[in-house]
Amino acid sequence: MDDIVRMEHVTFTYPATDVKESFNALNDLTLSIEKGSFVAVIGQNGSGKSTMAKLVNALLLPGEGTVWVNGYDTRDEAHLWDVRQSAGMVFQNPDNQIVSSIVEDDVAFGPENLGVEPAEIRRRVDEALEAVGMTAFRKNAPHLLSGGQKQRIAIAGAIAMRPQCIVFDEPTAMLDPKGRKEVMRIIRQLHAEGITCILITHFMEEAAQADRIVILNDGRIYMDGTPREIFTDRDSLMALGLDVPMAVDLSYQLHDLGVDLPAGIVEEEELIEALCPSK
Ligand code: ADP
């Protein structure tokens, strides 16, 4: 198996401050992410998800253990840009990710910093804007766009770096339902094109779209499996105060009311098919 990210026995401790004791955000975490996969990472606030994301991009370095990205040890300073180029990041707040006053300049920012040739930058900007459906807005001012559009520009900026992997840290948390759908559609499309997608999310419907779900708790892996494996173990999720997708919840409620349903329903379409089979 070819892994794009490999974390072995990783512990990360935030140092003590005047107001807070030192805190182990990740505890002996071992996790591999296969190239080309789509992995959702869920867990309560404070479970270590963002810390894990920042370790993948070498924004943070492990205190103990090792993180490899595309075969590079993230502590190896000589390969810092190889790590950052291999694993792009998209954060929660689209406003914090905008660096230029024109959309196309914003998308070009990453490749410019990598020292990419101008003609190649133009090609990458064209492709990246096309991929997120924002070509028509290339001369616009990013701050005048909707939240969903801004987040698509942030994703275009990540794509323009030609990463093998993109870590999305709650990219839809600040968006309206339309913006959320747009961003999820792009993530699915990038995955279909072979980019490894790591999606941190609070929305279970989004996590259900991944190939694999990893649940963190207290900086450790609590569960790791397919959406079907994870969401059909509702008791373990409820023990952490996590939700299940609406279709799963409805299936349990209908089952308790005596409706005969097959086990393992996760998607709305499956529930509809079970209730009203198409001929
Ligand atoms: P999540 O993304 O799952 O909400 P985080 O990785 O952001 O979790 O945080 C894990 C823990 O580390 C939390 O308890 C949080 O308070 C703590 N933490 C996060 N960032 C810092 C920081 N800069 N300094 C000190 N503690 C932090």
Short mmCIF file of C-alpha atoms and ligand atoms in Angstrom, two decimals:
data_model
loop_
_atom_site.label_atom_id
_atom_site.label_comp_id
_atom_site.label_asym_id
_atom_site.label_seq_id
_atom_site.Cartn_x
_atom_site.Cartn_y
_atom_site.Cartn_z
CA MET A 1 0.00 0.00 0.00
CA ASP A 2 1.29 3.43 -0.96
CA ASP A 3 0.79 6.02 1.79
CA ILE A 4 0.88 9.78 1.26
CA VAL A 5 0.82 10.49 5.02
CA ARG A 6 2.27 8.30 7.73
CA MET A 7 2.25 9.26 11.41
CA GLU A 8 4.04 6.98 13.81
CA HIS A 9 3.68 7.27 17.58
CA VAL A 10 3.13 11.01 17.31
CA THR A 11 2.76 13.04 20.48
CA PHE A 12 2.28 16.79 20.29
CA THR A 13 2.30 18.98 23.38
CA TYR A 14 1.32 22.66 23.43
CA PRO A 15 3.64 24.39 25.90
CA ALA A 16 2.32 25.90 29.12
CA THR A 17 1.33 29.57 29.09
CA ASP A 18 0.54 32.00 31.91
CA VAL A 19 -3.09 30.92 31.79
CA LYS A 20 -2.90 27.27 30.74
CA GLU A 21 -0.88 24.22 31.67
CA SER A 22 0.95 22.34 28.92
CA PHE A 23 -1.42 20.12 27.00
CA ASN A 24 -0.94 16.88 25.04
CA ALA A 25 -3.14 17.49 21.99
CA LEU A 26 -2.02 14.23 20.33
CA ASN A 27 -1.06 11.13 22.27
CA ASP A 28 0.99 8.38 20.62
CA LEU A 29 -1.03 8.66 17.41
CA THR A 30 -0.25 6.20 14.63
CA LEU A 31 -2.13 6.71 11.36
CA SER A 32 -1.51 6.09 7.66
CA ILE A 33 -3.41 7.65 4.80
CA GLU A 34 -3.36 5.90 1.48
CA LYS A 35 -2.61 7.86 -1.70
CA GLY A 36 -5.78 8.82 -3.53
CA SER A 37 -8.12 8.13 -0.61
CA PHE A 38 -10.78 10.40 0.85
CA VAL A 39 -10.60 10.34 4.64
CA ALA A 40 -12.89 12.27 6.96
CA VAL A 41 -11.62 13.11 10.44
CA ILE A 42 -14.27 13.78 13.06
CA GLY A 43 -14.32 14.15 16.83
CA GLN A 44 -15.40 16.55 19.55
CA ASN A 45 -13.90 20.03 19.88
CA GLY A 46 -10.42 19.74 21.34
CA SER A 47 -9.91 16.12 20.22
CA GLY A 48 -6.79 17.08 18.23
CA LYS A 49 -8.10 17.31 14.64
CA SER A 50 -6.60 20.71 13.77
CA THR A 51 -3.33 19.82 15.45
CA MET A 52 -3.16 16.70 13.30
CA ALA A 53 -3.87 18.77 10.16
CA LYS A 54 -1.07 21.22 10.99
CA LEU A 55 1.37 18.34 11.51
CA VAL A 56 0.62 17.13 7.97
CA ASN A 57 1.56 20.52 6.55
CA ALA A 58 4.63 20.92 8.83
CA LEU A 59 3.04 24.02 10.38
CA LEU A 60 3.67 22.07 13.59
CA LEU A 61 6.34 19.43 14.17
CA PRO A 62 5.86 16.36 16.36
CA GLY A 63 7.30 16.42 19.87
CA GLU A 64 7.73 12.66 19.78
CA GLY A 65 7.27 10.24 16.92
CA THR A 66 7.54 10.95 13.20
CA VAL A 67 5.32 12.35 10.44
CA TRP A 68 6.14 11.44 6.84
CA VAL A 69 4.44 13.24 3.96
CA ASN A 70 5.05 11.84 0.51
CA GLY A 71 8.08 10.04 1.98
CA TYR A 72 9.61 13.20 3.54
CA ASP A 73 10.10 13.44 7.29
CA THR A 74 8.40 16.77 8.16
CA ARG A 75 11.28 17.58 10.54
CA ASP A 76 13.73 17.53 7.65
CA GLU A 77 14.17 21.27 6.97
CA ALA A 78 15.80 20.60 3.61
CA HIS A 79 12.47 19.20 2.39
CA LEU A 80 10.07 21.62 4.08
CA TRP A 81 8.83 22.97 0.73
CA ASP A 82 8.47 19.47 -0.68
CA VAL A 83 6.19 18.68 2.26
CA ARG A 84 4.19 21.92 1.86
CA GLN A 85 3.92 21.39 -1.90
CA SER A 86 2.79 17.78 -1.44
CA ALA A 87 0.12 18.58 1.13
CA GLY A 88 -1.98 21.72 0.64
CA MET A 89 -4.23 23.16 3.32
CA VAL A 90 -7.62 24.81 3.22
CA PHE A 91 -8.79 26.36 6.47
CA GLN A 92 -12.13 27.21 8.01
CA ASN A 93 -12.23 30.97 7.55
CA PRO A 94 -12.07 31.97 3.89
CA ASP A 95 -11.28 35.60 4.79
CA ASN A 96 -8.04 34.63 6.52
CA GLN A 97 -6.76 32.83 3.42
CA ILE A 98 -7.07 35.67 0.94
CA VAL A 99 -3.79 37.48 0.29
CA SER A 100 -4.46 39.53 -2.88
CA SER A 101 -7.06 42.01 -4.10
CA ILE A 102 -7.66 40.18 -7.40
CA VAL A 103 -8.84 36.58 -7.61
CA GLU A 104 -6.26 35.39 -10.16
CA ASP A 105 -3.37 36.95 -8.20
CA ASP A 106 -4.58 35.15 -5.13
CA VAL A 107 -4.54 31.79 -6.89
CA ALA A 108 -1.08 32.53 -8.32
CA PHE A 109 0.40 33.35 -4.91
CA GLY A 110 1.44 29.80 -3.97
CA PRO A 111 3.14 28.85 -7.26
CA GLU A 112 4.87 32.28 -7.36
CA ASN A 113 6.39 31.51 -3.97
CA LEU A 114 7.54 28.15 -5.27
CA GLY A 115 9.40 29.98 -8.05
CA VAL A 116 7.28 28.50 -10.87
CA GLU A 117 7.82 30.07 -14.35
CA PRO A 118 5.24 32.80 -15.28
CA ALA A 119 3.81 30.87 -18.28
CA GLU A 120 3.36 27.79 -16.12
CA ILE A 121 1.76 29.90 -13.38
CA ARG A 122 -0.80 31.23 -15.88
CA ARG A 123 -1.58 27.67 -16.99
CA ARG A 124 -2.02 26.52 -13.40
CA VAL A 125 -4.21 29.49 -12.48
CA ASP A 126 -6.44 28.82 -15.52
CA GLU A 127 -6.78 25.15 -14.63
CA ALA A 128 -7.35 25.77 -10.92
CA LEU A 129 -10.06 28.41 -11.52
CA GLU A 130 -11.72 26.10 -14.04
CA ALA A 131 -11.65 23.21 -11.54
CA VAL A 132 -13.55 25.24 -8.93
CA GLY A 133 -15.89 26.87 -11.46
CA MET A 134 -14.60 30.41 -10.80
CA THR A 135 -13.06 31.35 -14.17
CA ALA A 136 -15.63 34.09 -14.73
CA PHE A 137 -14.51 35.77 -11.49
CA ARG A 138 -10.78 35.87 -12.20
CA LYS A 139 -10.54 39.68 -12.31
CA ASN A 140 -12.89 40.21 -9.37
CA ALA A 141 -12.05 41.37 -5.86
CA PRO A 142 -12.12 38.31 -3.57
CA HIS A 143 -13.52 40.23 -0.60
CA LEU A 144 -16.71 40.94 -2.56
CA LEU A 145 -17.42 37.25 -3.20
CA SER A 146 -19.73 35.02 -1.13
CA GLY A 147 -18.22 32.79 1.56
CA GLY A 148 -18.59 29.71 -0.65
CA GLN A 149 -16.94 31.47 -3.59
CA LYS A 150 -14.06 32.66 -1.40
CA GLN A 151 -13.55 29.13 -0.17
CA ARG A 152 -13.48 27.93 -3.79
CA ILE A 153 -10.73 30.50 -4.48
CA ALA A 154 -8.80 29.19 -1.45
CA ILE A 155 -9.16 25.67 -2.89
CA ALA A 156 -7.99 26.92 -6.31
CA GLY A 157 -4.92 28.38 -4.57
CA ALA A 158 -4.20 24.95 -3.07
CA ILE A 159 -4.77 23.18 -6.42
CA ALA A 160 -2.38 25.57 -8.20
CA MET A 161 0.44 24.15 -6.07
CA ARG A 162 -0.23 20.74 -7.70
CA PRO A 163 -0.44 18.93 -4.38
CA GLN A 164 -0.91 15.19 -4.06
CA CYS A 165 -2.96 15.72 -0.94
CA ILE A 166 -5.16 18.51 0.44
CA VAL A 167 -6.12 18.80 4.09
CA PHE A 168 -9.44 20.61 4.49
CA ASP A 169 -9.85 21.84 8.09
CA GLU A 170 -13.60 22.42 8.48
CA PRO A 171 -13.83 24.19 5.11
CA THR A 172 -17.61 24.46 5.23
CA ALA A 173 -18.06 25.51 8.87
CA MET A 174 -18.64 29.19 8.04
CA LEU A 175 -20.67 28.67 4.85
CA ASP A 176 -24.38 28.63 4.13
CA PRO A 177 -25.94 25.37 2.84
CA LYS A 178 -25.39 26.37 -0.81
CA GLY A 179 -21.71 27.19 -0.18
CA ARG A 180 -21.30 23.92 1.73
CA LYS A 181 -22.67 21.92 -1.20
CA GLU A 182 -20.40 23.72 -3.69
CA VAL A 183 -17.31 23.02 -1.61
CA MET A 184 -18.25 19.35 -1.05
CA ARG A 185 -18.83 18.89 -4.78
CA ILE A 186 -15.32 20.20 -5.48
CA ILE A 187 -13.78 17.95 -2.82
CA ARG A 188 -15.49 14.90 -4.36
CA GLN A 189 -14.29 15.96 -7.81
CA LEU A 190 -10.68 16.39 -6.62
CA HIS A 191 -10.83 12.95 -5.03
CA ALA A 192 -12.17 11.51 -8.29
CA GLU A 193 -9.17 13.06 -10.06
CA GLY A 194 -6.78 11.24 -7.73
CA ILE A 195 -5.95 13.90 -5.13
CA THR A 196 -5.90 12.55 -1.57
CA CYS A 197 -8.50 14.48 0.43
CA ILE A 198 -8.40 14.69 4.22
CA LEU A 199 -11.55 16.41 5.43
CA ILE A 200 -12.00 17.55 9.01
CA THR A 201 -15.68 18.22 9.57
CA HIS A 202 -18.46 18.49 12.12
CA PHE A 203 -21.08 17.59 9.53
CA MET A 204 -21.82 13.87 9.52
CA GLU A 205 -23.44 14.03 6.07
CA GLU A 206 -20.08 15.28 4.76
CA ALA A 207 -18.10 12.59 6.60
CA ALA A 208 -20.45 9.96 5.12
CA GLN A 209 -19.18 10.88 1.63
CA ALA A 210 -15.60 9.80 2.45
CA ASP A 211 -14.10 6.32 1.88
CA ARG A 212 -12.93 6.17 5.47
CA ILE A 213 -13.71 7.94 8.72
CA VAL A 214 -11.21 8.39 11.53
CA ILE A 215 -12.59 9.53 14.88
CA LEU A 216 -10.20 11.26 17.27
CA ASN A 217 -10.76 11.49 21.00
CA ASP A 218 -8.26 12.98 23.46
CA GLY A 219 -5.62 12.98 20.74
CA ARG A 220 -6.02 9.26 20.08
CA ILE A 221 -7.84 7.21 17.47
CA TYR A 222 -11.23 6.21 18.86
CA MET A 223 -12.64 4.56 15.73
CA ASP A 224 -11.38 4.00 12.18
CA GLY A 225 -13.50 2.44 9.47
CA THR A 226 -15.79 2.90 6.49
CA PRO A 227 -18.76 5.26 6.93
CA ARG A 228 -21.00 2.18 7.12
CA GLU A 229 -18.89 0.59 9.87
CA ILE A 230 -18.72 3.84 11.81
CA PHE A 231 -22.31 5.01 11.53
CA THR A 232 -23.91 1.66 12.25
CA ASP A 233 -22.18 1.71 15.66
CA ARG A 234 -24.41 4.50 16.90
CA ASP A 235 -23.77 3.73 20.59
CA SER A 236 -20.02 4.38 20.29
CA LEU A 237 -20.72 7.68 18.53
CA MET A 238 -23.31 8.73 21.08
CA ALA A 239 -20.83 7.95 23.87
CA LEU A 240 -18.70 10.78 22.42
CA GLY A 241 -21.69 13.05 21.87
CA LEU A 242 -21.36 12.77 18.08
CA ASP A 243 -24.31 12.72 15.71
CA VAL A 244 -25.09 10.28 12.95
CA PRO A 245 -26.33 11.28 9.47
CA MET A 246 -30.07 11.92 9.29
CA ALA A 247 -30.70 8.73 7.26
CA VAL A 248 -29.04 6.62 9.98
CA ASP A 249 -31.01 8.30 12.76
CA LEU A 250 -34.29 7.92 10.88
CA SER A 251 -33.55 4.24 10.17
CA TYR A 252 -33.00 3.57 13.88
CA GLN A 253 -36.21 5.39 14.80
CA LEU A 254 -38.23 3.56 12.14
CA HIS A 255 -36.71 0.24 13.22
CA ASP A 256 -37.75 0.95 16.83
CA LEU A 257 -41.29 1.59 15.54
CA GLY A 258 -41.29 -1.87 13.99
CA VAL A 259 -40.49 -0.94 10.38
CA ASP A 260 -38.49 -3.75 8.77
CA LEU A 261 -35.36 -2.19 7.28
CA PRO A 262 -32.06 -3.72 6.15
CA ALA A 263 -29.12 -3.07 8.48
CA GLY A 264 -26.39 -0.59 7.58
CA ILE A 265 -28.33 2.26 5.93
CA VAL A 266 -26.12 5.39 5.74
CA GLU A 267 -27.28 7.39 2.71
CA GLU A 268 -30.71 9.00 2.22
CA GLU A 269 -31.08 7.23 -1.14
CA GLU A 270 -30.66 3.83 0.57
CA LEU A 271 -33.40 4.65 3.07
CA ILE A 272 -35.75 5.81 0.32
CA GLU A 273 -35.03 2.65 -1.69
CA ALA A 274 -35.67 0.47 1.39
CA LEU A 275 -38.99 2.19 2.11
CA CYS A 276 -40.18 2.57 -1.50
CA PRO A 277 -38.31 0.02 -3.66
CA SER A 278 -38.08 1.10 -7.28
CA LYS A 279 -39.15 -1.56 -9.72
P1 ADP B 1 -9.88 20.15 17.41
O1 ADP B 1 -9.42 20.61 16.08
O2 ADP B 1 -10.29 18.70 17.44
O3 ADP B 1 -10.95 21.03 18.03
P2 ADP B 1 -7.30 21.06 18.34
O4 ADP B 1 -6.24 20.27 17.66
O5 ADP B 1 -7.57 22.45 17.86
O6 ADP B 1 -8.63 20.20 18.43
O7 ADP B 1 -6.93 21.21 19.88
C1 ADP B 1 -6.59 20.10 20.70
C2 ADP B 1 -6.31 20.61 22.10
O8 ADP B 1 -5.14 21.42 22.09
C3 ADP B 1 -7.43 21.46 22.68
O9 ADP B 1 -7.62 21.11 24.04
C4 ADP B 1 -6.92 22.87 22.60
O10 ADP B 1 -7.38 23.66 23.67
C5 ADP B 1 -5.43 22.70 22.65
N1 ADP B 1 -4.78 23.73 21.84
C6 ADP B 1 -4.99 23.97 20.54
N2 ADP B 1 -4.23 24.98 20.11
C7 ADP B 1 -3.50 25.39 21.18
C8 ADP B 1 -2.51 26.39 21.37
N3 ADP B 1 -2.10 27.18 20.37
N4 ADP B 1 -1.99 26.51 22.62
C9 ADP B 1 -2.40 25.70 23.63
N5 ADP B 1 -3.32 24.73 23.50
C10 ADP B 1 -3.87 24.57 22.29
#
